[in-house]
């Protein structure tokens, strides 16, 4: 059984769109949003997956059997899946059989993770791309919660892992450089993305951040879904 985010309509948050962020931005894909998270980022735009002071668990979360989820995913007839959250690896034991079954059907499976939980081998075998987003001080999480060396180093050793940092201000760049050095992260798989839940915020921060990426040799990512649709669920 997996805890899946529930849309206001009552349906599970499984939808078709284009990947909005990171190295595969623009790719048509099915999204599966899982509930619960082990961090609490101040600027999180999916607080309904974990903030039970502000949201009602029973309204926002639906338990679903893996077989029901797989059927809904297959109904889209699009063999590319992004598993997001929340933090999907909190449920990796239950998630692995679904990811493995989809891989056998020829799916390309991406997982979005905050990089604090090392992936189990069953998940490593099934997942084609890891979008690891380690959180910086700007997230408001204590360092010992957001920076877990064993987990970061496990992802570092996977060629399929990209490291996407959410940047708020110029001082964040120094923090990213420090993390790269400390954990020996591959700079050619580092992506910097502006924080923001509106097109204006993304574009304002994006302009100077793109220049900082060019200066430092990092990839830049915008947030396509925010530019196109704003902060809407199911997009
Ligand atoms: S790790 Fe992701 S889902 Fe969890 S609080 Fe931070 S932004 Fe939100």
PDB file of C-alpha atoms and ligand atoms in Angstrom:
ATOM      1  CA  UNK A   1       0.000   0.000   0.000  1.00  0.00           C
ATOM      2  CA  UNK A   2       1.308   3.449  -0.914  1.00  0.00           C
ATOM      3  CA  UNK A   3       0.230   6.815   0.506  1.00  0.00           C
ATOM      4  CA  UNK A   4      -0.688   8.889  -2.531  1.00  0.00           C
ATOM      5  CA  UNK A   5      -1.514  12.595  -2.636  1.00  0.00           C
ATOM      6  CA  UNK A   6      -5.230  13.166  -3.234  1.00  0.00           C
ATOM      7  CA  UNK A   7      -6.494  15.942  -5.526  1.00  0.00           C
ATOM      8  CA  UNK A   8      -9.353  18.220  -4.365  1.00  0.00           C
ATOM      9  CA  UNK A   9     -11.560  16.188  -6.746  1.00  0.00           C
ATOM     10  CA  UNK A  10     -10.865  13.116  -4.592  1.00  0.00           C
ATOM     11  CA  UNK A  11      -8.806  11.450  -7.330  1.00  0.00           C
ATOM     12  CA  UNK A  12      -5.197  10.385  -6.725  1.00  0.00           C
ATOM     13  CA  UNK A  13      -2.612  12.918  -7.932  1.00  0.00           C
ATOM     14  CA  UNK A  14      -1.594  11.045 -11.077  1.00  0.00           C
ATOM     15  CA  UNK A  15      -1.569  13.184 -14.189  1.00  0.00           C
ATOM     16  CA  UNK A  16       0.048  13.723 -17.570  1.00  0.00           C
ATOM     17  CA  UNK A  17       2.109  16.825 -18.278  1.00  0.00           C
ATOM     18  CA  UNK A  18       5.644  17.770 -19.288  1.00  0.00           C
ATOM     19  CA  UNK A  19       8.522  17.567 -16.835  1.00  0.00           C
ATOM     20  CA  UNK A  20       8.878  21.123 -15.559  1.00  0.00           C
ATOM     21  CA  UNK A  21      12.322  21.052 -13.975  1.00  0.00           C
ATOM     22  CA  UNK A  22      15.777  19.630 -14.202  1.00  0.00           C
ATOM     23  CA  UNK A  23      17.727  17.799 -16.860  1.00  0.00           C
ATOM     24  CA  UNK A  24      14.678  16.295 -18.592  1.00  0.00           C
ATOM     25  CA  UNK A  25      12.547  19.471 -18.553  1.00  0.00           C
ATOM     26  CA  UNK A  26      10.102  19.484 -21.443  1.00  0.00           C
ATOM     27  CA  UNK A  27       9.774  15.692 -21.634  1.00  0.00           C
ATOM     28  CA  UNK A  28       6.162  14.437 -21.782  1.00  0.00           C
ATOM     29  CA  UNK A  29       5.529  12.278 -18.748  1.00  0.00           C
ATOM     30  CA  UNK A  30       3.056  10.852 -16.280  1.00  0.00           C
ATOM     31  CA  UNK A  31       3.445  12.164 -12.722  1.00  0.00           C
ATOM     32  CA  UNK A  32       2.697  10.230  -9.553  1.00  0.00           C
ATOM     33  CA  UNK A  33       2.729  12.330  -6.406  1.00  0.00           C
ATOM     34  CA  UNK A  34       3.266  10.481  -3.137  1.00  0.00           C
ATOM     35  CA  UNK A  35       2.433  11.958   0.262  1.00  0.00           C
ATOM     36  CA  UNK A  36       4.570  12.535   3.386  1.00  0.00           C
ATOM     37  CA  UNK A  37       7.986  14.130   3.713  1.00  0.00           C
ATOM     38  CA  UNK A  38      10.822  13.996   6.246  1.00  0.00           C
ATOM     39  CA  UNK A  39      11.739  17.683   5.771  1.00  0.00           C
ATOM     40  CA  UNK A  40       9.747  20.908   6.155  1.00  0.00           C
ATOM     41  CA  UNK A  41      10.985  23.488   3.652  1.00  0.00           C
ATOM     42  CA  UNK A  42       9.626  26.976   4.313  1.00  0.00           C
ATOM     43  CA  UNK A  43       8.975  27.580   0.594  1.00  0.00           C
ATOM     44  CA  UNK A  44       7.639  24.083  -0.186  1.00  0.00           C
ATOM     45  CA  UNK A  45       4.890  24.288  -2.813  1.00  0.00           C
ATOM     46  CA  UNK A  46       3.434  20.886  -1.914  1.00  0.00           C
ATOM     47  CA  UNK A  47       2.803  21.386   1.804  1.00  0.00           C
ATOM     48  CA  UNK A  48      -0.460  19.503   1.371  1.00  0.00           C
ATOM     49  CA  UNK A  49       1.661  16.330   1.183  1.00  0.00           C
ATOM     50  CA  UNK A  50       3.122  16.683   4.695  1.00  0.00           C
ATOM     51  CA  UNK A  51       2.049  19.754   6.730  1.00  0.00           C
ATOM     52  CA  UNK A  52      -0.632  18.244   8.953  1.00  0.00           C
ATOM     53  CA  UNK A  53      -0.926  21.447  11.034  1.00  0.00           C
ATOM     54  CA  UNK A  54      -2.290  23.224   7.959  1.00  0.00           C
ATOM     55  CA  UNK A  55      -3.861  20.338   6.014  1.00  0.00           C
ATOM     56  CA  UNK A  56      -6.038  17.390   6.927  1.00  0.00           C
ATOM     57  CA  UNK A  57      -4.264  14.070   6.405  1.00  0.00           C
ATOM     58  CA  UNK A  58      -7.425  12.143   5.532  1.00  0.00           C
ATOM     59  CA  UNK A  59      -8.469  14.730   2.962  1.00  0.00           C
ATOM     60  CA  UNK A  60      -5.049  14.987   1.326  1.00  0.00           C
ATOM     61  CA  UNK A  61      -3.841  11.390   1.356  1.00  0.00           C
ATOM     62  CA  UNK A  62      -5.286   8.195  -0.077  1.00  0.00           C
ATOM     63  CA  UNK A  63      -3.841   4.733   0.484  1.00  0.00           C
ATOM     64  CA  UNK A  64      -3.651   2.802  -2.785  1.00  0.00           C
ATOM     65  CA  UNK A  65      -2.590  -0.678  -3.794  1.00  0.00           C
ATOM     66  CA  UNK A  66       0.402  -0.805  -6.130  1.00  0.00           C
ATOM     67  CA  UNK A  67      -1.651  -2.744  -8.705  1.00  0.00           C
ATOM     68  CA  UNK A  68      -4.316   0.007  -8.825  1.00  0.00           C
ATOM     69  CA  UNK A  69      -1.633   2.643  -9.229  1.00  0.00           C
ATOM     70  CA  UNK A  70       0.021   0.726 -12.034  1.00  0.00           C
ATOM     71  CA  UNK A  71      -3.271   0.391 -13.886  1.00  0.00           C
ATOM     72  CA  UNK A  72      -3.900   4.151 -13.684  1.00  0.00           C
ATOM     73  CA  UNK A  73      -0.366   4.894 -14.859  1.00  0.00           C
ATOM     74  CA  UNK A  74      -0.672   2.475 -17.798  1.00  0.00           C
ATOM     75  CA  UNK A  75      -3.987   4.065 -18.816  1.00  0.00           C
ATOM     76  CA  UNK A  76      -2.039   7.148 -20.005  1.00  0.00           C
ATOM     77  CA  UNK A  77      -0.181   5.025 -22.583  1.00  0.00           C
ATOM     78  CA  UNK A  78       3.011   7.075 -22.038  1.00  0.00           C
ATOM     79  CA  UNK A  79       6.026   5.047 -20.842  1.00  0.00           C
ATOM     80  CA  UNK A  80       7.732   7.803 -18.871  1.00  0.00           C
ATOM     81  CA  UNK A  81       6.970   8.308 -15.182  1.00  0.00           C
ATOM     82  CA  UNK A  82       8.119  10.930 -12.680  1.00  0.00           C
ATOM     83  CA  UNK A  83       7.573   9.859  -9.075  1.00  0.00           C
ATOM     84  CA  UNK A  84       7.493  12.936  -6.883  1.00  0.00           C
ATOM     85  CA  UNK A  85       6.219  14.039  -3.510  1.00  0.00           C
ATOM     86  CA  UNK A  86       6.619  14.784  -0.691  1.00  0.00           C
ATOM     87  CA  UNK A  87       9.593  12.505  -0.317  1.00  0.00           C
ATOM     88  CA  UNK A  88       9.024   9.300  -2.320  1.00  0.00           C
ATOM     89  CA  UNK A  89      11.852   7.354  -0.703  1.00  0.00           C
ATOM     90  CA  UNK A  90      10.019   7.374   2.644  1.00  0.00           C
ATOM     91  CA  UNK A  91       7.917   4.662   0.952  1.00  0.00           C
ATOM     92  CA  UNK A  92      10.629   3.011  -1.109  1.00  0.00           C
ATOM     93  CA  UNK A  93       9.961  -0.506   0.179  1.00  0.00           C
ATOM     94  CA  UNK A  94       6.410  -0.433  -1.147  1.00  0.00           C
ATOM     95  CA  UNK A  95       7.411   1.600  -4.197  1.00  0.00           C
ATOM     96  CA  UNK A  96      10.135  -0.742  -5.471  1.00  0.00           C
ATOM     97  CA  UNK A  97       7.837  -3.505  -6.855  1.00  0.00           C
ATOM     98  CA  UNK A  98       5.824  -0.894  -8.794  1.00  0.00           C
ATOM     99  CA  UNK A  99       8.989   0.707 -10.202  1.00  0.00           C
ATOM    100  CA  UNK A 100      10.376  -2.707 -11.125  1.00  0.00           C
ATOM    101  CA  UNK A 101       7.171  -3.781 -12.837  1.00  0.00           C
ATOM    102  CA  UNK A 102       7.080  -0.552 -14.869  1.00  0.00           C
ATOM    103  CA  UNK A 103      10.717  -0.959 -15.832  1.00  0.00           C
ATOM    104  CA  UNK A 104       9.916  -4.428 -17.172  1.00  0.00           C
ATOM    105  CA  UNK A 105       7.220  -2.803 -19.303  1.00  0.00           C
ATOM    106  CA  UNK A 106       9.867  -0.490 -20.787  1.00  0.00           C
ATOM    107  CA  UNK A 107       9.201   2.612 -18.695  1.00  0.00           C
ATOM    108  CA  UNK A 108      11.779   5.334 -18.085  1.00  0.00           C
ATOM    109  CA  UNK A 109      11.265   6.158 -14.437  1.00  0.00           C
ATOM    110  CA  UNK A 110      12.517   9.326 -12.722  1.00  0.00           C
ATOM    111  CA  UNK A 111      12.378   9.860  -8.955  1.00  0.00           C
ATOM    112  CA  UNK A 112      12.473  13.283  -7.315  1.00  0.00           C
ATOM    113  CA  UNK A 113      14.088  13.103  -3.885  1.00  0.00           C
ATOM    114  CA  UNK A 114      15.541  15.465  -1.307  1.00  0.00           C
ATOM    115  CA  UNK A 115      18.662  13.318  -1.008  1.00  0.00           C
ATOM    116  CA  UNK A 116      18.375  12.493   2.701  1.00  0.00           C
ATOM    117  CA  UNK A 117      17.461   8.810   2.303  1.00  0.00           C
ATOM    118  CA  UNK A 118      19.802   6.426   0.494  1.00  0.00           C
ATOM    119  CA  UNK A 119      18.038   4.367  -2.181  1.00  0.00           C
ATOM    120  CA  UNK A 120      17.726   0.610  -1.690  1.00  0.00           C
ATOM    121  CA  UNK A 121      19.191  -1.636  -4.392  1.00  0.00           C
ATOM    122  CA  UNK A 122      15.713  -2.635  -5.674  1.00  0.00           C
ATOM    123  CA  UNK A 123      15.024   1.017  -6.425  1.00  0.00           C
ATOM    124  CA  UNK A 124      18.465   1.640  -7.928  1.00  0.00           C
ATOM    125  CA  UNK A 125      17.817  -1.268 -10.318  1.00  0.00           C
ATOM    126  CA  UNK A 126      14.414   0.061 -11.391  1.00  0.00           C
ATOM    127  CA  UNK A 127      14.957   3.824 -11.607  1.00  0.00           C
ATOM    128  CA  UNK A 128      16.465   5.365 -14.756  1.00  0.00           C
ATOM    129  CA  UNK A 129      17.084   8.850 -13.393  1.00  0.00           C
ATOM    130  CA  UNK A 130      17.378  10.365  -9.924  1.00  0.00           C
ATOM    131  CA  UNK A 131      16.568  14.054  -9.538  1.00  0.00           C
ATOM    132  CA  UNK A 132      18.219  14.689  -6.183  1.00  0.00           C
ATOM    133  CA  UNK A 133      17.437  18.064  -4.660  1.00  0.00           C
ATOM    134  CA  UNK A 134      19.527  18.569  -1.514  1.00  0.00           C
ATOM    135  CA  UNK A 135      18.174  21.454   0.502  1.00  0.00           C
ATOM    136  CA  UNK A 136      20.210  24.530   1.433  1.00  0.00           C
ATOM    137  CA  UNK A 137      20.019  26.750   4.498  1.00  0.00           C
ATOM    138  CA  UNK A 138      17.388  28.841   2.664  1.00  0.00           C
ATOM    139  CA  UNK A 139      14.906  25.946   3.134  1.00  0.00           C
ATOM    140  CA  UNK A 140      14.736  26.530   6.902  1.00  0.00           C
ATOM    141  CA  UNK A 141      15.576  22.894   7.740  1.00  0.00           C
ATOM    142  CA  UNK A 142      18.317  22.210  10.317  1.00  0.00           C
ATOM    143  CA  UNK A 143      21.558  21.128   8.695  1.00  0.00           C
ATOM    144  CA  UNK A 144      21.602  17.684  10.316  1.00  0.00           C
ATOM    145  CA  UNK A 145      18.183  16.928   8.823  1.00  0.00           C
ATOM    146  CA  UNK A 146      18.796  18.211   5.309  1.00  0.00           C
ATOM    147  CA  UNK A 147      22.416  17.092   4.816  1.00  0.00           C
ATOM    148  CA  UNK A 148      22.890  13.336   5.286  1.00  0.00           C
ATOM    149  CA  UNK A 149      26.381  12.440   4.035  1.00  0.00           C
ATOM    150  CA  UNK A 150      25.757   8.690   3.516  1.00  0.00           C
ATOM    151  CA  UNK A 151      22.681   9.395   1.395  1.00  0.00           C
ATOM    152  CA  UNK A 152      24.334  12.138  -0.673  1.00  0.00           C
ATOM    153  CA  UNK A 153      27.349   9.951  -1.291  1.00  0.00           C
ATOM    154  CA  UNK A 154      25.156   7.008  -2.326  1.00  0.00           C
ATOM    155  CA  UNK A 155      23.584   9.221  -5.007  1.00  0.00           C
ATOM    156  CA  UNK A 156      26.950  10.681  -5.988  1.00  0.00           C
ATOM    157  CA  UNK A 157      28.054   7.173  -6.931  1.00  0.00           C
ATOM    158  CA  UNK A 158      25.105   6.703  -9.322  1.00  0.00           C
ATOM    159  CA  UNK A 159      25.671   7.977 -12.880  1.00  0.00           C
ATOM    160  CA  UNK A 160      21.900   8.339 -13.142  1.00  0.00           C
ATOM    161  CA  UNK A 161      21.730  11.004 -10.397  1.00  0.00           C
ATOM    162  CA  UNK A 162      21.538  14.755 -11.017  1.00  0.00           C
ATOM    163  CA  UNK A 163      21.775  17.280  -8.190  1.00  0.00           C
ATOM    164  CA  UNK A 164      19.295  20.126  -8.424  1.00  0.00           C
ATOM    165  CA  UNK A 165      19.666  22.973  -5.925  1.00  0.00           C
ATOM    166  CA  UNK A 166      16.915  25.489  -5.266  1.00  0.00           C
ATOM    167  CA  UNK A 167      18.557  28.925  -5.122  1.00  0.00           C
ATOM    168  CA  UNK A 168      17.057  32.004  -3.455  1.00  0.00           C
ATOM    169  CA  UNK A 169      19.988  34.447  -3.311  1.00  0.00           C
ATOM    170  CA  UNK A 170      23.599  34.858  -4.458  1.00  0.00           C
ATOM    171  CA  UNK A 171      25.043  33.552  -1.148  1.00  0.00           C
ATOM    172  CA  UNK A 172      23.458  30.175  -1.935  1.00  0.00           C
ATOM    173  CA  UNK A 173      26.029  29.667  -4.703  1.00  0.00           C
ATOM    174  CA  UNK A 174      28.841  29.532  -2.114  1.00  0.00           C
ATOM    175  CA  UNK A 175      26.867  26.989  -0.124  1.00  0.00           C
ATOM    176  CA  UNK A 176      26.427  24.828  -3.249  1.00  0.00           C
ATOM    177  CA  UNK A 177      30.155  25.051  -4.005  1.00  0.00           C
ATOM    178  CA  UNK A 178      30.866  24.012  -0.406  1.00  0.00           C
ATOM    179  CA  UNK A 179      28.577  20.973  -0.655  1.00  0.00           C
ATOM    180  CA  UNK A 180      30.137  19.923  -3.964  1.00  0.00           C
ATOM    181  CA  UNK A 181      33.577  20.028  -2.413  1.00  0.00           C
ATOM    182  CA  UNK A 182      32.586  18.390   0.871  1.00  0.00           C
ATOM    183  CA  UNK A 183      30.729  15.466  -0.718  1.00  0.00           C
ATOM    184  CA  UNK A 184      32.691  15.288  -3.961  1.00  0.00           C
ATOM    185  CA  UNK A 185      29.538  15.814  -6.044  1.00  0.00           C
ATOM    186  CA  UNK A 186      29.927  15.735  -9.857  1.00  0.00           C
ATOM    187  CA  UNK A 187      29.797  19.396 -10.961  1.00  0.00           C
ATOM    188  CA  UNK A 188      28.712  18.368 -14.481  1.00  0.00           C
ATOM    189  CA  UNK A 189      25.559  16.881 -12.973  1.00  0.00           C
ATOM    190  CA  UNK A 190      24.687  19.907 -10.846  1.00  0.00           C
ATOM    191  CA  UNK A 191      21.691  22.033 -11.805  1.00  0.00           C
ATOM    192  CA  UNK A 192      20.703  25.330 -10.205  1.00  0.00           C
ATOM    193  CA  UNK A 193      17.064  26.375 -10.233  1.00  0.00           C
ATOM    194  CA  UNK A 194      15.478  29.592  -8.943  1.00  0.00           C
ATOM    195  CA  UNK A 195      13.026  29.344  -6.059  1.00  0.00           C
ATOM    196  CA  UNK A 196       9.636  30.862  -6.830  1.00  0.00           C
ATOM    197  CA  UNK A 197       5.959  30.057  -7.170  1.00  0.00           C
ATOM    198  CA  UNK A 198       5.157  32.789  -9.720  1.00  0.00           C
ATOM    199  CA  UNK A 199       6.471  33.460 -13.214  1.00  0.00           C
ATOM    200  CA  UNK A 200       7.735  36.876 -12.081  1.00  0.00           C
ATOM    201  CA  UNK A 201       9.773  35.409  -9.197  1.00  0.00           C
ATOM    202  CA  UNK A 202      11.191  32.632 -11.381  1.00  0.00           C
ATOM    203  CA  UNK A 203      12.188  35.061 -14.136  1.00  0.00           C
ATOM    204  CA  UNK A 204      13.656  37.699 -11.779  1.00  0.00           C
ATOM    205  CA  UNK A 205      15.807  35.164  -9.956  1.00  0.00           C
ATOM    206  CA  UNK A 206      16.399  33.168 -13.122  1.00  0.00           C
ATOM    207  CA  UNK A 207      18.151  35.995 -14.932  1.00  0.00           C
ATOM    208  CA  UNK A 208      20.997  36.417 -12.457  1.00  0.00           C
ATOM    209  CA  UNK A 209      21.077  32.707 -11.653  1.00  0.00           C
ATOM    210  CA  UNK A 210      21.543  31.775 -15.327  1.00  0.00           C
ATOM    211  CA  UNK A 211      24.553  34.112 -15.397  1.00  0.00           C
ATOM    212  CA  UNK A 212      25.919  32.527 -12.209  1.00  0.00           C
ATOM    213  CA  UNK A 213      25.466  29.075 -13.801  1.00  0.00           C
ATOM    214  CA  UNK A 214      27.389  30.165 -16.883  1.00  0.00           C
ATOM    215  CA  UNK A 215      30.171  31.587 -14.685  1.00  0.00           C
ATOM    216  CA  UNK A 216      30.475  28.433 -12.596  1.00  0.00           C
ATOM    217  CA  UNK A 217      29.838  25.822 -15.293  1.00  0.00           C
ATOM    218  CA  UNK A 218      26.542  24.526 -13.860  1.00  0.00           C
ATOM    219  CA  UNK A 219      23.353  23.727 -15.735  1.00  0.00           C
ATOM    220  CA  UNK A 220      20.424  26.077 -15.255  1.00  0.00           C
ATOM    221  CA  UNK A 221      16.811  25.001 -14.892  1.00  0.00           C
ATOM    222  CA  UNK A 222      13.715  27.120 -14.874  1.00  0.00           C
ATOM    223  CA  UNK A 223      10.317  25.837 -13.636  1.00  0.00           C
ATOM    224  CA  UNK A 224       8.287  25.387 -16.823  1.00  0.00           C
ATOM    225  CA  UNK A 225       5.032  24.414 -15.099  1.00  0.00           C
ATOM    226  CA  UNK A 226       5.101  27.628 -13.004  1.00  0.00           C
ATOM    227  CA  UNK A 227       5.831  29.765 -16.078  1.00  0.00           C
ATOM    228  CA  UNK A 228       3.008  28.105 -18.017  1.00  0.00           C
ATOM    229  CA  UNK A 229       0.318  27.529 -15.436  1.00  0.00           C
ATOM    230  CA  UNK A 230       1.335  29.202 -12.161  1.00  0.00           C
ATOM    231  CA  UNK A 231       1.211  27.275  -8.903  1.00  0.00           C
ATOM    232  CA  UNK A 232      -1.588  24.850  -9.867  1.00  0.00           C
ATOM    233  CA  UNK A 233      -2.060  21.293  -8.690  1.00  0.00           C
ATOM    234  CA  UNK A 234      -2.102  18.546 -11.280  1.00  0.00           C
ATOM    235  CA  UNK A 235       0.151  20.462 -13.699  1.00  0.00           C
TER     236      UNK A 235
HETATM  237  S1  LIG B   1      11.771  18.151   0.639  1.00  0.00           S
HETATM  238 FE1  LIG B   1      10.420  18.694  -1.069  1.00  0.00          FE
HETATM  239  S2  LIG B   1       8.360  17.984  -0.450  1.00  0.00           S
HETATM  240 FE2  LIG B   1       9.679  17.969   1.386  1.00  0.00          FE
HETATM  241  S3  LIG B   1       9.269  19.938   2.361  1.00  0.00           S
HETATM  242 FE3  LIG B   1      11.068  20.218   1.041  1.00  0.00          FE
HETATM  243  S4  LIG B   1      10.269  20.931  -0.947  1.00  0.00           S
HETATM  244 FE4  LIG B   1       8.537  20.097   0.224  1.00  0.00          FE
END
